[in-house]
GROMACS .gro file of C-alpha atoms in nm:
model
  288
    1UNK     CA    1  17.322  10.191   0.204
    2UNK     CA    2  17.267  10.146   0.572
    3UNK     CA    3  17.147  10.536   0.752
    4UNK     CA    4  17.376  10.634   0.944
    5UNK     CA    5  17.253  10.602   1.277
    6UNK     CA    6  17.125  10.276   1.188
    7UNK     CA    7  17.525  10.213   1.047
    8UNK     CA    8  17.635  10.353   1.424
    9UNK     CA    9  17.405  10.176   1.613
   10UNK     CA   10  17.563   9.791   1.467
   11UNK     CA   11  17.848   9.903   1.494
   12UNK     CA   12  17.781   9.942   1.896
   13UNK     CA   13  17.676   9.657   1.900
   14UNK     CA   14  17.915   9.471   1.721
   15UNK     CA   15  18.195   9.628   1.972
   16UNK     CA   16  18.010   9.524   2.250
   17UNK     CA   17  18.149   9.166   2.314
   18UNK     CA   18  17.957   8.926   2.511
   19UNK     CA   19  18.065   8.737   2.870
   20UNK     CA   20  17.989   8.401   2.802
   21UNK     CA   21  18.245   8.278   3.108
   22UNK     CA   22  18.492   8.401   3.325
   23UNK     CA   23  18.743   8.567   3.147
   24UNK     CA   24  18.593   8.429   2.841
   25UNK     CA   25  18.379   8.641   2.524
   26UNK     CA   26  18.226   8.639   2.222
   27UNK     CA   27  18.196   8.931   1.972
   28UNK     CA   28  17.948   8.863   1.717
   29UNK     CA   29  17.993   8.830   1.307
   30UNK     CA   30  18.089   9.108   1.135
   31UNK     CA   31  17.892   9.015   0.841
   32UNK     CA   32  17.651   8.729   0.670
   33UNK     CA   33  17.862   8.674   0.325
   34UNK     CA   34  18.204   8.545   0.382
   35UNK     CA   35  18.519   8.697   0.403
   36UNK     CA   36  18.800   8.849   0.571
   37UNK     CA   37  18.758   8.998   0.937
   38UNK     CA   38  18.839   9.380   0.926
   39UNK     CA   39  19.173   9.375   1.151
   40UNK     CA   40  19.055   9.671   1.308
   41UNK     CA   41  18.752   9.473   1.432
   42UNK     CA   42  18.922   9.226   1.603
   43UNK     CA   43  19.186   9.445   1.805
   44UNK     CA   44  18.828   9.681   1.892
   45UNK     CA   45  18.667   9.365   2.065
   46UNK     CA   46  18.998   9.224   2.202
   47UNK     CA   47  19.031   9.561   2.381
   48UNK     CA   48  18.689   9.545   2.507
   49UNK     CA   49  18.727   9.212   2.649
   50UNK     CA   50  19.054   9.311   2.814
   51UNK     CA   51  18.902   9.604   2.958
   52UNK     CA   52  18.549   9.485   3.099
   53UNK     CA   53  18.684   9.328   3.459
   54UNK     CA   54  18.858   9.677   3.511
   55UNK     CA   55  18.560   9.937   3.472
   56UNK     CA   56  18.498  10.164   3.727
   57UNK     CA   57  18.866  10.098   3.864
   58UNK     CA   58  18.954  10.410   3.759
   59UNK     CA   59  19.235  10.267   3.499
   60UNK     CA   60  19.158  10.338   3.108
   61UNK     CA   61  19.394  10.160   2.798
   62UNK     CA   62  19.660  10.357   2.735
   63UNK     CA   63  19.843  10.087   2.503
   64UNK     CA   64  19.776   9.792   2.308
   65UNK     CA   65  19.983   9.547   2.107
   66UNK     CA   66  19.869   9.299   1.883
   67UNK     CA   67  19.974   9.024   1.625
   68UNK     CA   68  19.769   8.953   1.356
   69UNK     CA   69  19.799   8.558   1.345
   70UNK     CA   70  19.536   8.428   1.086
   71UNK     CA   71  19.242   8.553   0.846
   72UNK     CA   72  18.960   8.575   1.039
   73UNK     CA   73  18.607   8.438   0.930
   74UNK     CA   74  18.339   8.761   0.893
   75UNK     CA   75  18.043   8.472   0.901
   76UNK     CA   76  18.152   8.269   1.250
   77UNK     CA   77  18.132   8.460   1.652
   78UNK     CA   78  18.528   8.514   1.748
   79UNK     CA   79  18.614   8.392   2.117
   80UNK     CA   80  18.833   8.569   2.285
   81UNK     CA   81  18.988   8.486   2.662
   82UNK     CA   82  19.154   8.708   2.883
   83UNK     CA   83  19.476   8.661   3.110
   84UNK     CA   84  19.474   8.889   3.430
   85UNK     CA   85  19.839   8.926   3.419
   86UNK     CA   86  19.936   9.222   3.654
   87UNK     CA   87  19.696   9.437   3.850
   88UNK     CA   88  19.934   9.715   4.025
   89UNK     CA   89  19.833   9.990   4.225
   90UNK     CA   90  19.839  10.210   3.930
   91UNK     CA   91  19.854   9.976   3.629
   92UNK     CA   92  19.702   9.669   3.514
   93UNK     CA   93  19.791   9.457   3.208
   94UNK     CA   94  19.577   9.222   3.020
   95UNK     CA   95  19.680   8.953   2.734
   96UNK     CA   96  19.388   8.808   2.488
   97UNK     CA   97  19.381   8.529   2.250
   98UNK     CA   98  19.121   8.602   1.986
   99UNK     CA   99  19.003   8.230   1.874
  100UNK     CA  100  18.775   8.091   1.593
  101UNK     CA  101  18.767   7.708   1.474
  102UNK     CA  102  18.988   7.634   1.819
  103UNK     CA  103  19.345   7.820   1.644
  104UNK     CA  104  19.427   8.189   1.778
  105UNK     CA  105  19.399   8.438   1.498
  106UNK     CA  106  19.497   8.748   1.732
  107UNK     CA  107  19.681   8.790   2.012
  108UNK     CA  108  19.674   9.111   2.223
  109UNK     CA  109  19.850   9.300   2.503
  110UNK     CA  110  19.650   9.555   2.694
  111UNK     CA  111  19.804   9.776   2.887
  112UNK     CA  112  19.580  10.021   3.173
  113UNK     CA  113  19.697  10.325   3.389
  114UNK     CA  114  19.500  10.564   3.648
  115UNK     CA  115  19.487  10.872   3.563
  116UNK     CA  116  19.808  11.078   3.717
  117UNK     CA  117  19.908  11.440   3.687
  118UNK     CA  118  20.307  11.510   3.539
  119UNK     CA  119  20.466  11.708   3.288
  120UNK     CA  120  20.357  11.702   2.944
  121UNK     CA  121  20.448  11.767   2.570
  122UNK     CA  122  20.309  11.698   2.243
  123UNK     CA  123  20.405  11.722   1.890
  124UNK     CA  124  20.186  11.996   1.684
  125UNK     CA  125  19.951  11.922   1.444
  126UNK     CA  126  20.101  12.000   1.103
  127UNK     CA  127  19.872  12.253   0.895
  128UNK     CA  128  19.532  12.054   0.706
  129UNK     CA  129  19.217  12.214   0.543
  130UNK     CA  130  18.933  12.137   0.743
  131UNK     CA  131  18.743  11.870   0.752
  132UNK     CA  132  18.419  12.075   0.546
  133UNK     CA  133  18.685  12.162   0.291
  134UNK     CA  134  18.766  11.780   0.219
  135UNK     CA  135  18.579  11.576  -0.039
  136UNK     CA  136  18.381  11.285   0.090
  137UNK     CA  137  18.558  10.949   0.065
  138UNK     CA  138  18.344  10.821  -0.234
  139UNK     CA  139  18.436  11.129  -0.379
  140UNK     CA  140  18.812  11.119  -0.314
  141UNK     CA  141  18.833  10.792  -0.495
  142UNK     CA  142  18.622  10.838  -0.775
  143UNK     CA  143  18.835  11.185  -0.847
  144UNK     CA  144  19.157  10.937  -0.814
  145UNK     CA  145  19.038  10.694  -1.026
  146UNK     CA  146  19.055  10.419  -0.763
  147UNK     CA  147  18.747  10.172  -0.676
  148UNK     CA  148  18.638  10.044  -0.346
  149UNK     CA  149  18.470   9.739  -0.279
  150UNK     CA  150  18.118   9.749  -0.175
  151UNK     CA  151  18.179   9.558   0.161
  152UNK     CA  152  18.474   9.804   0.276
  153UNK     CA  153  18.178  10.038   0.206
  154UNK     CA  154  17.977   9.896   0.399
  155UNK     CA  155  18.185   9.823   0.697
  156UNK     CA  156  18.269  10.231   0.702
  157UNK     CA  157  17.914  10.323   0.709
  158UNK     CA  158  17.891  10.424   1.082
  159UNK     CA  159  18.168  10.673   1.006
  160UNK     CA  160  18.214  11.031   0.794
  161UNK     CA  161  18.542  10.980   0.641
  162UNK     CA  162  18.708  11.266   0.473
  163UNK     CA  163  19.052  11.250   0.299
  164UNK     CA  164  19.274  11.508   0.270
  165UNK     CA  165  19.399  11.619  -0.038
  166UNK     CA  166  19.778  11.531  -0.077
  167UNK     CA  167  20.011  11.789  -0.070
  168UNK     CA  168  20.140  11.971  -0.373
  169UNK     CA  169  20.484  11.982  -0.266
  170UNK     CA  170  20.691  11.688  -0.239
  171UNK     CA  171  20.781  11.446   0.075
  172UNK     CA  172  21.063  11.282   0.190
  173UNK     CA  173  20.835  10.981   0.263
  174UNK     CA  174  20.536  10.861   0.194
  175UNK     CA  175  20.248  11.048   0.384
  176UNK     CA  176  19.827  11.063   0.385
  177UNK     CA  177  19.588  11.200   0.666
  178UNK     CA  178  19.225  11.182   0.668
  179UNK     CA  179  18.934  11.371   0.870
  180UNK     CA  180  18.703  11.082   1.074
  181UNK     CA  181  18.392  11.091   1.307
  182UNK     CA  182  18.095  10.858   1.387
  183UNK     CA  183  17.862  10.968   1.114
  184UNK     CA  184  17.623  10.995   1.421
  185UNK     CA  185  17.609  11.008   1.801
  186UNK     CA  186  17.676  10.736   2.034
  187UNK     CA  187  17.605  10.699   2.385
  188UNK     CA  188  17.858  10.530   2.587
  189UNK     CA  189  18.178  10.546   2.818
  190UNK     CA  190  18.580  10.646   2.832
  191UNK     CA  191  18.629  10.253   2.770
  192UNK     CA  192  18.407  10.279   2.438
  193UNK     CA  193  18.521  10.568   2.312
  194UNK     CA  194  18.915  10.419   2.304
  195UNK     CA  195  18.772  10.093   2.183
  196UNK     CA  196  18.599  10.289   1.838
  197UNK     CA  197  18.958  10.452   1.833
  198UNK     CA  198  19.122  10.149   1.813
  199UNK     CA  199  18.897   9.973   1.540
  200UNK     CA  200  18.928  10.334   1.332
  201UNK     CA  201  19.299  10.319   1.378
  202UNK     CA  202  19.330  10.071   1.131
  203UNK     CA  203  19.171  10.259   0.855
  204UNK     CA  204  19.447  10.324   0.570
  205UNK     CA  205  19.713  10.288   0.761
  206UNK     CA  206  19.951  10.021   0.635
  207UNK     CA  207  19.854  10.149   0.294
  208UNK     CA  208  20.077  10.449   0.327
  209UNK     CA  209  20.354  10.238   0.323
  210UNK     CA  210  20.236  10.130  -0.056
  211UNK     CA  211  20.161  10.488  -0.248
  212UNK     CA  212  20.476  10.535  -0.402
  213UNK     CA  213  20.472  10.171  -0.571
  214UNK     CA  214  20.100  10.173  -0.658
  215UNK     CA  215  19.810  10.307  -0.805
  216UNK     CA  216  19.587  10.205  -0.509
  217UNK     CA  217  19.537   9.940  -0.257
  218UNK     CA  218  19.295   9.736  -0.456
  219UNK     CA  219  19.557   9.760  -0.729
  220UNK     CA  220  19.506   9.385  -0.885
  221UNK     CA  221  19.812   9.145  -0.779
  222UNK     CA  222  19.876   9.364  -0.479
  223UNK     CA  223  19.820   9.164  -0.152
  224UNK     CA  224  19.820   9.371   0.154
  225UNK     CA  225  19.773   9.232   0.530
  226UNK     CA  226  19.811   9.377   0.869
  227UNK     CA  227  20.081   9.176   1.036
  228UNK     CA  228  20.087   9.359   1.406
  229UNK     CA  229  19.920   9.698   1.534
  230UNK     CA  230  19.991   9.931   1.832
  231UNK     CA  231  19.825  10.194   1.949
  232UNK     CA  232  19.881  10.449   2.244
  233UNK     CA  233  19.611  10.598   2.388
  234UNK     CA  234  19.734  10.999   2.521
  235UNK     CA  235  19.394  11.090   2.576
  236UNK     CA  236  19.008  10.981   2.560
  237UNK     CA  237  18.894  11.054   2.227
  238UNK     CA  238  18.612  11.227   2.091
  239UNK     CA  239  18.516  11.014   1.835
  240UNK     CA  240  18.163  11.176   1.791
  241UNK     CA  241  18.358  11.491   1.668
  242UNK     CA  242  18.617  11.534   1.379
  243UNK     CA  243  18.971  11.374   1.414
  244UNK     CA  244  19.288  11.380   1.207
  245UNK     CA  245  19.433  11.109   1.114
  246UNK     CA  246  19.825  11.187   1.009
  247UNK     CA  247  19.972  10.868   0.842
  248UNK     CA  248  20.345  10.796   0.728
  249UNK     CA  249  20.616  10.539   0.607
  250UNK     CA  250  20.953  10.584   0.665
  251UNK     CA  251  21.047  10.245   0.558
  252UNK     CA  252  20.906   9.952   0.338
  253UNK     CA  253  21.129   9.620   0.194
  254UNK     CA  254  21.121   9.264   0.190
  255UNK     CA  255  20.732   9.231   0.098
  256UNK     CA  256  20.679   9.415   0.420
  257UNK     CA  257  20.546   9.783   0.492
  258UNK     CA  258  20.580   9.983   0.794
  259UNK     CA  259  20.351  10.311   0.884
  260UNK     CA  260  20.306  10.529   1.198
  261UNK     CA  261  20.009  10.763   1.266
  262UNK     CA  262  19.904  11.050   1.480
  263UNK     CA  263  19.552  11.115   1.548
  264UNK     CA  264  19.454  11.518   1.692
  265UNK     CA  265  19.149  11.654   1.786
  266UNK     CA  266  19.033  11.952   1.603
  267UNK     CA  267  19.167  12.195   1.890
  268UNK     CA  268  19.534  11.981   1.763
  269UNK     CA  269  19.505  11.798   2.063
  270UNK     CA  270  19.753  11.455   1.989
  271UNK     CA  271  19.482  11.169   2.132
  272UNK     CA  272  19.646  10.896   2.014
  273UNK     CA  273  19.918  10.781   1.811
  274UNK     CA  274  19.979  10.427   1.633
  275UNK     CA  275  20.189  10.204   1.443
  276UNK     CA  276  20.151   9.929   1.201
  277UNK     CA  277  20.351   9.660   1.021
  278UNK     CA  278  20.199   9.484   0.684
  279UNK     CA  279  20.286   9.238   0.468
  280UNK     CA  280  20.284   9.470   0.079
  281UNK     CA  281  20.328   9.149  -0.156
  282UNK     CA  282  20.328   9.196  -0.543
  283UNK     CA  283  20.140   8.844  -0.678
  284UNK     CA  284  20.221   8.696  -0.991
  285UNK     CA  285  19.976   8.479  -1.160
  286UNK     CA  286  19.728   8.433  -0.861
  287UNK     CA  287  20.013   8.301  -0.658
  288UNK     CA  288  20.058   8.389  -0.248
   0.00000   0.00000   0.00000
């Protein structure tokens, strides 16, 4: 397994799309041996793209919206061009098409604000051991009985993932949080930092939506894809130190599952909250 600063370090770099036109980028494979593109991935570079024309402006993300179109290829560059659609005096909003073999397989809305003073109110953190009281992911699923690919492995390795244990009383709904941080330091700006939050908010999430009707999410004849994210930046992240990850489903049907999450600080600072739609699809006899 990759060290993690080495693990950090790609992952950097991966994030990091290149300018390869005006208004036009590349973000580099995600892996050698083929696949599907992490969903988080994609949204992380789209983001980047929409934000490089705006550094130093003063104006950071503070919502995104995106629409998971096609499968994405992990062994082929994704393109991705930008639409300056509004730049206001205190917003701007950017639209990307994320592109590979000439077909969109994302599209994205971007939305940027300046930073402004006004009155303010957050939901609590709800009560969670800490994150040194958590098992480690490998753990956590070895202790559920659940296996995890070696790739999804892989692709976590720049981060220390910690899952809570679930609650011993019962819920109304479906619910899961997890403890996250880069497994080691990295350099780099506000932009950056909401960019790794964005490719981490895609961890688990639409799974919540699927614990009540399965043993896992590698379950065999379960098929589950992201079919549109959102996430709202409240705050720049921290994403060298330890954040919760809150995760629930209030509603699943029709082959589809629906989640929202809240992401704190360890002071219970909300940073972020986010929302996901995916298709949950039961497959019979290798059928889609």
């Amino acid at each position: 397994m990759t060290d993690p600063a080495t693990a950090v370090a790609e992952l950097r770099t991966l994030l990091e799309v290149e300018e390869i036109d005006t208004d036009l980028f590349r973000g580099g494979a995600s892996e050698e041996r083929p696949g599907r593109v992490f969903g988080g991935l994609v949204v992380a570079q789209a983001l980047a793209a929409a934000a490089r024309d705006l550094a130093g402006t003063g104006r950071e993300a503070h919502s995104l919206h995106a629409y998971f179109l096609r499968a994405g290829d992990t062994t082929r560059p994704i393109i991705y061009r930008v639409l300056r659609d509004f730049d206001g005096g205190s917003f701007a909003n950017r639209r990307v098409v994320a592109m590979q073999g000439g077909k969109p397989i994302l599209n994205l809305a971007a939305s940027f604000h300046r930073c402004e003073d006004g009155f303010a109110h957050a939901a609590p953190m709800a009560p969670a051991p800490a994150p040194e009281d958590c098992p480690d992911l490998v753990t956590a699923l070895k202790a559920a009985g659940q296996s995890f690919p070696r790739a999804m492995l892989d692709r976590l390795a720049a981060f220390d993932i910690r899952p809570v244990p679930p609650a011993s009383e019962a819920s109304d709904i479906p619910r899961q949080a997890l403890w996250f941080r880069l497994a080691a330091p990295m350099d780099g700006d506000d932009a950056l930092r909401r960019v790794v939050l964005a490719y981490a908010s895609d961890f688990a999430l639409v799974s919540t939506a699927v614990l009540p009707h399965s043993r896992g999410v590698f379950t065999p004849g379960l098929q589950i894809a992201s079919l549109d994210h959102a996430v709202w930046f409240h705050a720049t992240p921290a994403v060298d130190s330890w954040l919760l990850y809150t995760m629930d489903s209030p509603w699943a049907g029709h082959a589809r599952g629906f989640a929202r999450g809240s992401i704190y600080d360890r002071d219970g600072r909300l940073v972020a909250s986010a929302a996901q739609e995916g298709l949950c699809r039961v497959v019979e006899n290798g059928k889609s």
